[in-house]
XYZ file of C-alpha atoms in Angstrom:
656
model
C 170.905 167.564 125.364
C 168.942 170.677 126.305
C 168.061 171.281 122.659
C 166.819 167.680 122.321
C 164.588 168.026 125.396
C 163.217 171.343 124.134
C 162.571 169.841 120.702
C 160.731 166.869 122.189
C 158.705 169.194 124.416
C 157.791 171.392 121.455
C 156.839 168.296 119.459
C 154.629 167.016 122.304
C 152.895 170.396 122.748
C 152.353 170.826 119.020
C 151.111 167.247 118.639
C 148.647 167.700 121.506
C 147.398 170.956 120.033
C 146.992 169.458 116.561
C 145.128 166.437 117.957
C 142.853 168.603 120.080
C 141.967 170.946 117.214
C 141.342 168.057 114.780
C 139.111 166.281 117.268
C 137.108 169.417 118.045
C 136.617 170.276 114.381
C 135.466 166.747 113.494
C 133.390 166.436 116.686
C 134.371 162.761 116.969
C 136.316 161.083 119.748
C 139.191 158.872 118.617
C 141.616 156.688 120.502
C 144.701 158.383 121.917
C 147.189 156.347 119.926
C 145.351 157.160 116.674
C 145.440 160.889 117.504
C 149.153 160.718 118.326
C 149.974 159.045 115.008
C 148.040 161.501 112.812
C 149.198 164.534 114.815
C 152.861 163.582 114.484
C 152.397 162.888 110.774
C 150.590 166.201 110.282
C 153.249 168.157 112.177
C 156.066 166.373 110.344
C 154.468 166.992 106.949
C 154.126 170.688 107.685
C 157.575 171.059 109.224
C 159.513 169.259 106.508
C 157.239 169.529 103.498
C 154.856 172.446 103.253
C 156.931 175.096 105.058
C 160.069 174.621 102.917
C 157.940 174.605 99.746
C 156.039 177.831 100.492
C 158.991 179.718 101.927
C 161.536 178.587 99.343
C 161.989 182.158 97.950
C 163.378 183.226 101.321
C 165.740 180.311 101.692
C 168.793 182.351 100.727
C 167.645 185.831 101.787
C 165.723 187.592 104.524
C 162.281 189.017 103.688
C 162.058 192.787 103.328
C 159.969 194.820 105.802
C 157.248 195.148 103.162
C 157.119 191.332 102.789
C 156.926 190.538 106.522
C 153.075 190.740 106.814
C 152.725 188.352 103.863
C 155.278 185.908 105.318
C 153.509 186.009 108.677
C 150.155 185.305 106.980
C 151.706 182.343 105.148
C 153.100 181.004 108.418
C 149.639 181.177 109.976
C 148.122 179.428 106.957
C 150.760 176.711 107.156
C 150.093 176.014 110.829
C 146.358 175.845 110.133
C 147.123 173.178 107.544
C 148.627 170.927 110.216
C 145.304 169.956 111.889
C 143.659 169.752 108.459
C 146.201 167.148 107.369
C 145.556 165.284 110.619
C 141.810 165.449 109.935
C 142.289 164.040 106.427
C 144.286 161.137 107.844
C 141.691 160.514 110.568
C 138.817 160.394 108.072
C 140.695 158.077 105.700
C 141.728 155.897 108.631
C 138.140 155.751 109.887
C 136.905 154.766 106.417
C 139.469 151.970 106.035
C 139.704 150.755 109.636
C 136.653 151.944 111.633
C 136.986 152.635 115.318
C 136.445 149.414 117.221
C 137.400 147.150 114.307
C 140.700 146.432 116.047
C 140.470 145.676 119.785
C 142.365 148.071 122.073
C 145.970 147.107 122.686
C 145.311 146.656 126.405
C 142.892 143.828 125.592
C 145.107 141.941 123.141
C 146.379 139.539 125.776
C 143.292 139.570 128.010
C 141.494 136.242 127.782
C 144.081 134.990 125.299
C 143.696 131.406 126.492
C 139.917 131.525 126.037
C 140.312 132.937 122.524
C 142.788 130.227 121.641
C 140.351 127.539 122.837
C 137.511 129.165 120.915
C 139.634 129.425 117.784
C 140.681 125.780 118.090
C 137.042 124.739 118.441
C 136.050 127.001 115.555
C 138.664 125.389 113.316
C 137.462 121.990 114.460
C 133.882 122.857 113.450
C 135.089 124.144 110.087
C 137.097 120.942 109.603
C 133.986 118.866 110.342
C 131.986 120.974 107.874
C 134.674 120.551 105.239
C 134.903 116.814 105.845
C 131.191 116.474 105.177
C 131.181 118.834 102.176
C 129.330 121.719 103.816
C 131.663 124.616 102.973
C 129.632 125.320 99.849
C 126.489 125.634 101.966
C 128.168 128.152 104.260
C 129.137 130.199 101.203
C 125.569 130.216 99.933
C 125.966 127.690 97.087
C 122.967 125.577 98.030
C 121.687 123.944 94.834
C 118.279 122.521 94.119
C 118.080 118.754 93.866
C 120.812 118.190 96.456
C 118.627 118.419 99.555
C 118.734 114.699 100.415
C 122.533 114.545 100.200
C 122.923 117.847 102.027
C 120.545 116.756 104.800
C 122.556 113.588 105.449
C 125.802 115.549 105.472
C 124.366 118.111 107.887
C 123.078 115.424 110.241
C 126.467 113.663 110.321
C 128.279 116.955 110.862
C 125.988 117.933 113.742
C 126.468 114.501 115.295
C 130.264 114.818 115.069
C 130.253 118.383 116.446
C 128.912 117.370 119.867
C 126.258 118.246 122.407
C 125.299 121.790 121.408
C 125.014 121.030 117.725
C 123.123 117.793 118.364
C 120.536 119.710 120.367
C 120.383 122.348 117.647
C 119.582 119.639 115.122
C 116.950 118.147 117.408
C 115.203 121.515 117.677
C 115.429 122.107 113.923
C 113.882 118.665 113.334
C 110.574 120.063 114.599
C 110.626 123.373 112.677
C 108.304 122.389 109.842
C 107.829 126.076 109.055
C 111.507 126.492 108.175
C 112.955 123.286 106.736
C 111.899 120.831 104.019
C 110.714 117.369 105.087
C 113.965 115.689 104.038
C 115.928 117.764 106.583
C 113.345 117.130 109.300
C 113.587 113.379 108.755
C 117.386 113.381 108.941
C 117.618 115.634 111.991
C 115.075 113.462 113.809
C 117.686 110.674 113.792
C 120.011 112.626 116.091
C 120.309 111.061 119.552
C 121.691 112.815 122.624
C 123.757 110.062 124.245
C 127.110 110.011 125.976
C 129.313 107.741 128.044
C 128.621 108.109 131.793
C 131.097 109.834 134.061
C 132.308 107.739 137.023
C 130.627 107.954 140.418
C 133.854 109.192 142.008
C 133.469 112.405 140.000
C 129.737 112.695 140.705
C 129.825 112.410 144.506
C 131.854 115.638 145.133
C 129.401 117.595 142.973
C 126.417 116.229 144.917
C 128.072 116.931 148.273
C 128.813 120.524 147.214
C 125.131 120.999 146.325
C 123.660 119.479 149.501
C 126.317 121.049 151.721
C 127.024 117.835 153.645
C 128.599 114.391 153.184
C 126.469 112.247 150.942
C 125.893 109.596 153.624
C 124.302 112.152 155.944
C 121.522 113.002 153.466
C 121.024 109.826 151.440
C 120.328 106.398 152.848
C 121.340 105.008 149.456
C 122.955 106.612 146.433
C 123.487 104.589 143.259
C 126.765 105.638 141.670
C 125.797 103.908 138.417
C 123.564 106.304 136.397
C 120.260 105.127 134.953
C 120.621 107.526 132.018
C 123.522 109.544 130.599
C 123.344 112.399 128.097
C 125.838 114.965 126.919
C 124.796 117.637 129.450
C 123.769 115.601 132.494
C 123.223 112.106 133.847
C 120.633 110.785 136.280
C 121.184 108.680 139.426
C 118.635 107.067 141.727
C 118.822 107.555 145.489
C 116.828 107.301 148.717
C 116.743 110.076 151.305
C 117.252 109.394 154.999
C 113.529 109.884 155.489
C 112.807 107.025 153.072
C 111.671 109.079 150.053
C 112.842 107.778 146.682
C 114.443 110.511 144.594
C 116.427 110.984 141.428
C 119.582 113.085 141.326
C 120.361 114.890 138.086
C 124.039 115.886 137.838
C 125.497 118.209 135.231
C 128.666 117.020 133.563
C 131.824 118.907 134.584
C 132.720 121.461 131.924
C 129.338 121.200 130.178
C 128.531 124.879 130.734
C 131.860 126.044 129.281
C 131.461 123.731 126.276
C 127.944 124.992 125.626
C 128.963 128.668 125.895
C 131.903 128.161 123.544
C 129.739 126.360 120.987
C 126.945 128.906 121.273
C 129.440 131.631 120.421
C 130.442 129.664 117.325
C 126.798 129.107 116.351
C 126.207 132.842 116.684
C 129.172 133.548 114.395
C 127.976 130.991 111.842
C 124.463 132.470 111.969
C 125.906 135.948 111.385
C 127.862 134.622 108.378
C 124.787 132.964 106.886
C 122.713 136.107 107.482
C 125.249 138.289 105.676
C 126.135 136.053 102.733
C 123.057 133.920 101.946
C 119.534 134.908 100.999
C 118.040 131.746 102.510
C 119.770 132.502 105.814
C 118.157 135.941 105.957
C 114.739 134.580 104.962
C 114.924 131.956 107.753
C 116.026 134.570 110.326
C 118.971 132.457 111.390
C 120.097 135.146 113.842
C 116.772 134.985 115.661
C 116.910 131.193 115.667
C 120.414 131.235 117.105
C 119.446 133.649 119.880
C 116.344 131.645 120.813
C 118.289 128.405 120.824
C 121.020 129.923 122.995
C 118.493 131.158 125.549
C 116.764 127.764 125.724
C 120.005 125.820 126.038
C 121.367 128.090 128.769
C 118.187 127.454 130.758
C 118.591 123.707 130.251
C 122.167 123.798 131.563
C 121.168 125.707 134.717
C 119.236 123.283 136.957
C 117.861 126.075 139.126
C 115.733 126.992 136.097
C 114.326 123.464 135.899
C 113.530 123.508 139.627
C 111.666 126.789 139.172
C 109.836 125.376 136.144
C 108.721 122.340 138.149
C 107.372 124.551 140.921
C 105.459 126.757 138.465
C 103.986 123.809 136.568
C 102.953 122.095 139.803
C 101.186 125.276 140.956
C 99.367 125.571 137.616
C 98.314 121.906 137.790
C 97.003 122.398 141.321
C 94.837 125.339 140.225
C 92.970 123.282 137.631
C 93.317 119.922 139.432
C 95.189 118.208 136.621
C 95.481 114.438 136.624
C 99.045 114.496 135.293
C 101.820 114.305 137.891
C 105.125 116.196 137.876
C 107.948 115.485 140.334
C 108.500 117.760 143.324
C 111.997 119.318 143.465
C 114.042 119.486 146.659
C 115.418 122.990 146.235
C 117.313 122.847 149.539
C 119.410 119.984 148.147
C 119.909 121.447 144.656
C 121.933 124.114 142.905
C 122.741 125.024 139.306
C 124.756 121.789 138.826
C 122.700 119.240 140.795
C 118.928 118.753 140.935
C 117.305 116.429 143.493
C 113.631 115.684 142.865
C 110.919 113.165 143.630
C 111.181 109.812 141.855
C 107.894 108.885 140.216
C 106.978 105.210 140.591
C 106.160 103.870 137.157
C 107.448 102.767 133.769
C 107.983 104.566 130.457
C 104.616 105.167 128.858
C 105.514 103.856 125.412
C 106.966 100.593 126.747
C 103.779 100.044 128.759
C 101.480 100.730 125.788
C 100.962 97.051 124.947
C 99.982 96.225 128.528
C 97.455 99.009 129.042
C 94.529 96.601 128.612
C 95.828 94.391 131.422
C 95.769 97.435 133.720
C 92.179 98.209 132.739
C 93.191 101.222 130.651
C 92.125 101.948 127.088
C 95.010 103.115 124.844
C 92.859 105.699 123.077
C 91.696 107.177 126.383
C 95.287 107.393 127.694
C 96.494 109.091 124.496
C 93.548 111.511 124.540
C 94.187 112.361 128.195
C 97.851 113.075 127.416
C 96.929 115.327 124.470
C 94.346 117.195 126.568
C 96.945 117.740 129.270
C 99.464 119.304 126.888
C 96.762 121.479 125.305
C 95.573 122.580 128.757
C 99.134 123.502 129.676
C 99.345 125.572 126.496
C 95.921 127.245 126.495
C 95.126 127.456 130.219
C 98.389 127.487 132.178
C 100.567 129.325 129.670
C 103.560 127.171 130.672
C 103.998 123.797 128.996
C 106.437 120.939 128.514
C 108.363 121.836 125.357
C 109.943 118.401 124.822
C 107.338 115.659 125.534
C 109.260 112.843 123.833
C 108.683 109.206 124.943
C 111.586 109.277 127.402
C 109.902 112.078 129.370
C 106.485 110.383 129.671
C 105.682 107.745 132.296
C 102.744 105.540 133.230
C 102.604 105.574 137.013
C 101.620 102.642 139.196
C 98.279 104.291 140.027
C 97.357 104.626 136.338
C 98.091 108.343 136.031
C 100.522 109.914 133.572
C 103.769 111.425 134.792
C 105.800 114.130 133.042
C 109.492 114.544 133.846
C 112.429 116.675 132.652
C 111.108 120.235 132.664
C 114.460 121.709 131.708
C 112.859 122.971 128.504
C 109.482 124.680 128.811
C 107.497 127.056 126.652
C 105.604 130.093 127.893
C 102.679 131.953 126.363
C 101.310 135.167 127.808
C 97.582 135.887 127.825
C 97.666 137.748 124.517
C 99.508 134.943 122.732
C 97.146 132.342 124.187
C 94.175 134.326 122.882
C 95.810 134.632 119.457
C 96.581 130.906 119.366
C 92.964 130.131 120.277
C 91.758 132.427 117.473
C 94.052 130.560 115.077
C 92.601 127.192 116.117
C 89.044 128.491 115.838
C 89.730 129.773 112.328
C 91.055 126.329 111.374
C 88.006 124.641 112.891
C 85.611 126.957 110.984
C 87.658 126.635 107.764
C 87.742 130.417 107.561
C 90.660 131.398 105.306
C 90.593 135.199 105.904
C 90.260 134.694 109.677
C 93.178 132.270 109.653
C 95.275 134.720 107.630
C 94.466 137.520 110.088
C 95.324 135.241 113.019
C 98.674 134.259 111.485
C 99.619 137.847 110.674
C 98.434 138.964 114.111
C 100.751 136.609 115.999
C 103.697 136.790 113.585
C 106.109 139.337 112.218
C 104.399 140.918 109.217
C 106.710 141.050 106.181
C 107.286 144.369 104.443
C 105.419 143.218 101.336
C 102.584 140.781 102.035
C 100.082 139.663 99.395
C 97.104 139.318 101.732
C 94.736 138.071 99.011
C 97.175 135.382 97.878
C 97.686 134.258 101.478
C 93.934 134.000 102.117
C 93.400 132.011 98.928
C 96.242 129.623 99.720
C 94.922 129.028 103.234
C 91.380 128.551 101.958
C 92.554 125.988 99.410
C 94.594 124.239 102.095
C 91.598 123.879 104.425
C 89.348 122.716 101.593
C 91.734 119.886 100.779
C 92.503 118.747 104.323
C 89.609 119.782 106.573
C 86.466 119.452 104.463
C 83.935 116.647 105.228
C 85.222 113.291 104.052
C 88.889 114.317 104.156
C 91.302 112.345 106.289
C 93.480 114.974 108.010
C 96.785 113.890 109.433
C 99.946 115.498 110.721
C 101.413 115.696 107.200
C 99.051 118.546 106.412
C 101.146 120.765 108.706
C 104.013 120.451 106.216
C 101.866 122.128 103.562
C 100.666 124.751 106.020
C 104.214 125.653 106.972
C 105.208 125.793 103.320
C 102.476 128.382 102.782
C 103.738 130.355 105.780
C 107.336 130.226 104.546
C 106.339 131.177 100.982
C 104.714 134.379 102.220
C 107.710 135.095 104.503
C 105.678 135.078 107.703
C 107.882 134.472 110.743
C 106.154 132.552 113.533
C 107.107 133.777 117.029
C 109.435 131.424 118.931
C 106.784 130.899 121.609
C 104.284 129.527 119.092
C 107.009 127.583 117.312
C 107.642 125.853 120.658
C 103.954 124.872 120.767
C 104.119 123.289 117.321
C 107.403 121.600 118.243
C 105.854 120.126 121.381
C 102.817 118.843 119.473
C 104.992 117.376 116.729
C 107.163 115.639 119.341
C 104.090 114.369 121.171
C 102.554 112.917 118.010
C 105.076 110.056 117.864
C 104.273 109.040 121.423
C 100.519 109.209 120.831
C 100.664 106.957 117.784
C 102.925 104.549 119.701
C 100.232 104.281 122.397
C 97.387 103.977 119.881
C 98.351 103.472 116.205
C 94.840 104.556 115.117
C 94.840 107.729 117.190
C 93.344 110.676 115.262
C 95.306 113.665 116.481
C 93.258 116.249 114.573
C 89.886 114.922 115.712
C 91.002 114.669 119.329
C 92.503 118.137 119.210
C 89.196 119.465 117.912
C 87.340 117.704 120.726
C 89.758 119.117 123.283
C 89.348 122.586 121.776
C 85.571 122.325 121.937
C 85.837 121.297 125.584
C 88.059 124.297 126.242
C 85.535 126.630 124.576
C 82.691 125.084 126.602
C 84.620 125.644 129.818
C 85.204 129.261 128.871
C 81.471 129.728 128.180
C 80.381 128.449 131.563
C 78.748 131.132 133.725
C 81.585 131.184 136.215
C 84.259 131.480 133.518
C 82.312 134.145 131.636
C 81.820 136.102 134.839
C 85.527 135.914 135.603
C 86.416 137.050 132.080
C 83.940 139.938 132.259
C 85.322 141.001 135.624
C 88.883 140.993 134.238
C 87.831 143.130 131.279
C 85.869 145.522 133.500
C 88.850 145.837 135.822
C 90.997 146.840 132.846
C 88.342 149.277 131.550
C 87.346 150.830 134.888
C 90.003 153.610 134.921
C 89.027 154.594 131.377
C 85.287 154.482 132.084
C 85.734 156.616 135.199
C 87.398 159.406 133.191
C 85.175 159.108 130.105
C 82.203 161.320 131.222
C 84.452 164.241 132.155
C 86.334 163.987 128.888
C 83.121 163.851 126.845
C 81.816 166.891 128.742
C 84.982 168.855 127.986
C 84.802 167.876 124.303
C 81.151 168.978 124.089
C 81.924 172.342 125.741
C 84.858 172.933 123.411
C 82.783 172.070 120.336
C 79.924 174.322 121.474
C 82.178 177.303 122.089
C 84.180 176.806 118.908
C 87.383 175.961 120.731
C 87.639 172.340 119.530
C 90.924 171.791 117.752
C 93.350 168.985 116.978
C 97.108 169.210 117.410
C 99.396 167.208 115.137
C 102.935 167.031 116.478
C 105.504 166.056 113.911
C 108.760 164.614 115.210
C 107.430 164.303 118.743
C 110.120 161.788 119.606
C 113.526 163.108 120.579
C 115.208 160.425 118.464
C 113.347 161.609 115.338
C 114.352 165.207 116.034
C 117.985 164.169 116.437
C 117.939 162.315 113.117
C 116.398 165.249 111.226
C 118.808 167.676 112.886
C 121.771 165.512 111.908
C 120.556 165.359 108.303
C 120.086 169.129 108.173
C 123.571 169.672 109.580
C 125.099 167.373 106.987
C 123.180 169.010 104.140
C 124.094 172.522 105.317
C 127.766 171.673 105.755
C 127.850 169.991 102.351
C 126.348 173.067 100.653
C 128.714 175.428 102.475
C 131.719 173.221 101.689
C 130.782 173.122 98.004
C 130.236 176.891 97.879
C 133.498 177.611 99.706
C 135.421 175.235 97.468
C 133.994 176.836 94.323
C 134.854 180.322 95.569
C 138.334 179.124 96.534
C 138.995 177.783 93.034
C 137.770 181.039 91.488
C 139.995 183.165 93.741
C 143.049 180.987 93.167
C 142.548 181.295 89.413
C 142.429 185.117 89.408
C 145.578 186.614 87.945
C 146.942 189.926 89.068
C 145.789 191.881 92.073
C 147.738 192.882 95.181
C 150.794 190.769 95.948
C 151.170 189.223 99.392
C 154.639 187.812 98.741
C 156.849 187.430 95.728
C 155.140 184.159 94.822
C 151.530 184.440 96.154
C 148.986 187.183 95.612
C 146.319 188.300 98.063
C 143.540 186.653 96.048
C 145.418 183.358 96.042
C 145.882 183.629 99.805
C 142.147 184.136 100.306
C 141.485 181.234 97.944
C 143.783 178.912 99.907
C 142.140 179.975 103.160
C 138.674 179.270 101.764
C 139.940 175.924 100.469
C 140.997 175.002 104.008
C 137.579 176.034 105.327
C 135.849 173.939 102.653
C 138.119 170.997 103.483
C 137.265 171.228 107.188
C 133.518 171.256 106.494
C 133.732 168.396 103.985
C 135.841 166.323 106.383
C 133.323 167.013 109.151
C 130.539 165.594 106.970
C 132.603 162.540 105.994
C 133.609 161.838 109.587
C 129.976 162.053 110.696
C 128.890 159.678 107.910
C 131.566 157.093 108.663
C 131.098 157.111 112.420
C 127.290 156.936 112.179
C 127.423 154.045 109.709
C 129.735 152.186 112.103
C 127.242 152.676 114.941
C 124.397 151.332 112.783
C 126.435 148.236 111.914
């Protein structure tokens, strides 16, 4: 028993020592269980393999006193081999199964139920894709001439997959810069509808949000919803003070369903990005991330309440005629939103009766377009989904906008770039339009600027020259040009185009003869005129001067110092290569790898030469002194080569 305990203790100490030495020599941290496995294997291989082989001449006899130094040197060499064997196993293991590829054992059963649900949903999505013949698309076998059939299959699959995928299709239906027209037409048929949940399930959610029994806050609450979608449904109610409100209630479990589906969409996007060229060219990973961010905001009603407050403040600054509902934040939370009920009817359904109200359809449509453009170009926050269901004609003749769960935002720089793009279109200036597109987009690695300018110039000659009849279909050609030159439009500007494309259907429903391009030009001219007014110009100049004032204050002193330095011959310029610490680390790592590789190669070559030398002093009966030095150098070369390989494998894993 004592011998067993001593043997186990010796094994533990030796294993720890081997693991420590291997880790220090490789300069890489590995998991404990991986170190234990390779250390035990290295120790076992030395104990039962290498030692008996090298010391076989002394199996049946004791070494002579003259042979003892050589035997001791061999023993030392053998024990040095133990961590080297462990290092070889670690490097091979890292190459085959990188660190992190397998989750730690302590996490195998953590969140097991959630992983099972996600896997079940993932298999369900794959089954839907297979049922509609989409597995070939996921594997990158998209063939020309099959777009119409593939578009129908995709639309049916998205419809069967549920809320998240339906909304994904609805967003893709407006991305004219990414998809052919046949896909846009099919995805536009997707409708976000769902069976309503009963009032008995709604009332507890509302009471939790308002923090009181429902009868204490509402004089009337209609349990039957007026609209029901896959994420939320809307009820009408009247507060105790007599104000008419609407109550928007999120469906129970909607957030969990959305998060689970977003994870699947992210995985599918990663698969398409890795295995298909068209997925990489469309930046499906960026699309998936942008969609996830937008949908998470739509699920959280506190975001919509904040959007309503920001839009209302922007409207108040410029005295907009469009009305947005006022949220009751004290009665709302992330699952329930209580807001003002606007008195009116859907705008599209009231289009035929506008004349009876003394309103001209063209004037109403133009006012709506100007409002959206003002939100984009003046406010910087705009309604990103102005479909007919979100537009109302109020009893007082004004237009009402509801459902601000999805908004777009443009900062000042993007608004200026968008205005430059519109001005280039209005002037039919191809080079200016190309510069504006490249300025607001992600520039591809290889861009044929001349070809882009010519294509844009030809496009504007066909669609915007005098006598041409521009319509919304011209945007399809424009987006084809953008896609051909691999220019990626920022998501913020894509939201602008999506909003305008969504709005176009409502405008033509109000006035079938409405000229969107002409009215947009008129609105743009009005915006330019407002910016050129003395007050606006003064404000713009003051903003620019405020930004330039710190620089202007320091400029005279700097010019004086430059003049003095030039006069005295002390003017010089310093060029600092690798000023960034990250660049220095990269170069240092490369130099280390190159140096270790050269030393490993030199040591290995010298080791082979020494091992091949015959004769010379004998260390033992079997091994000469030169061979011993050669084996030692071979171990040194192995350590350096393994260090380089370990560094390469671990760094490539971090990049992935």
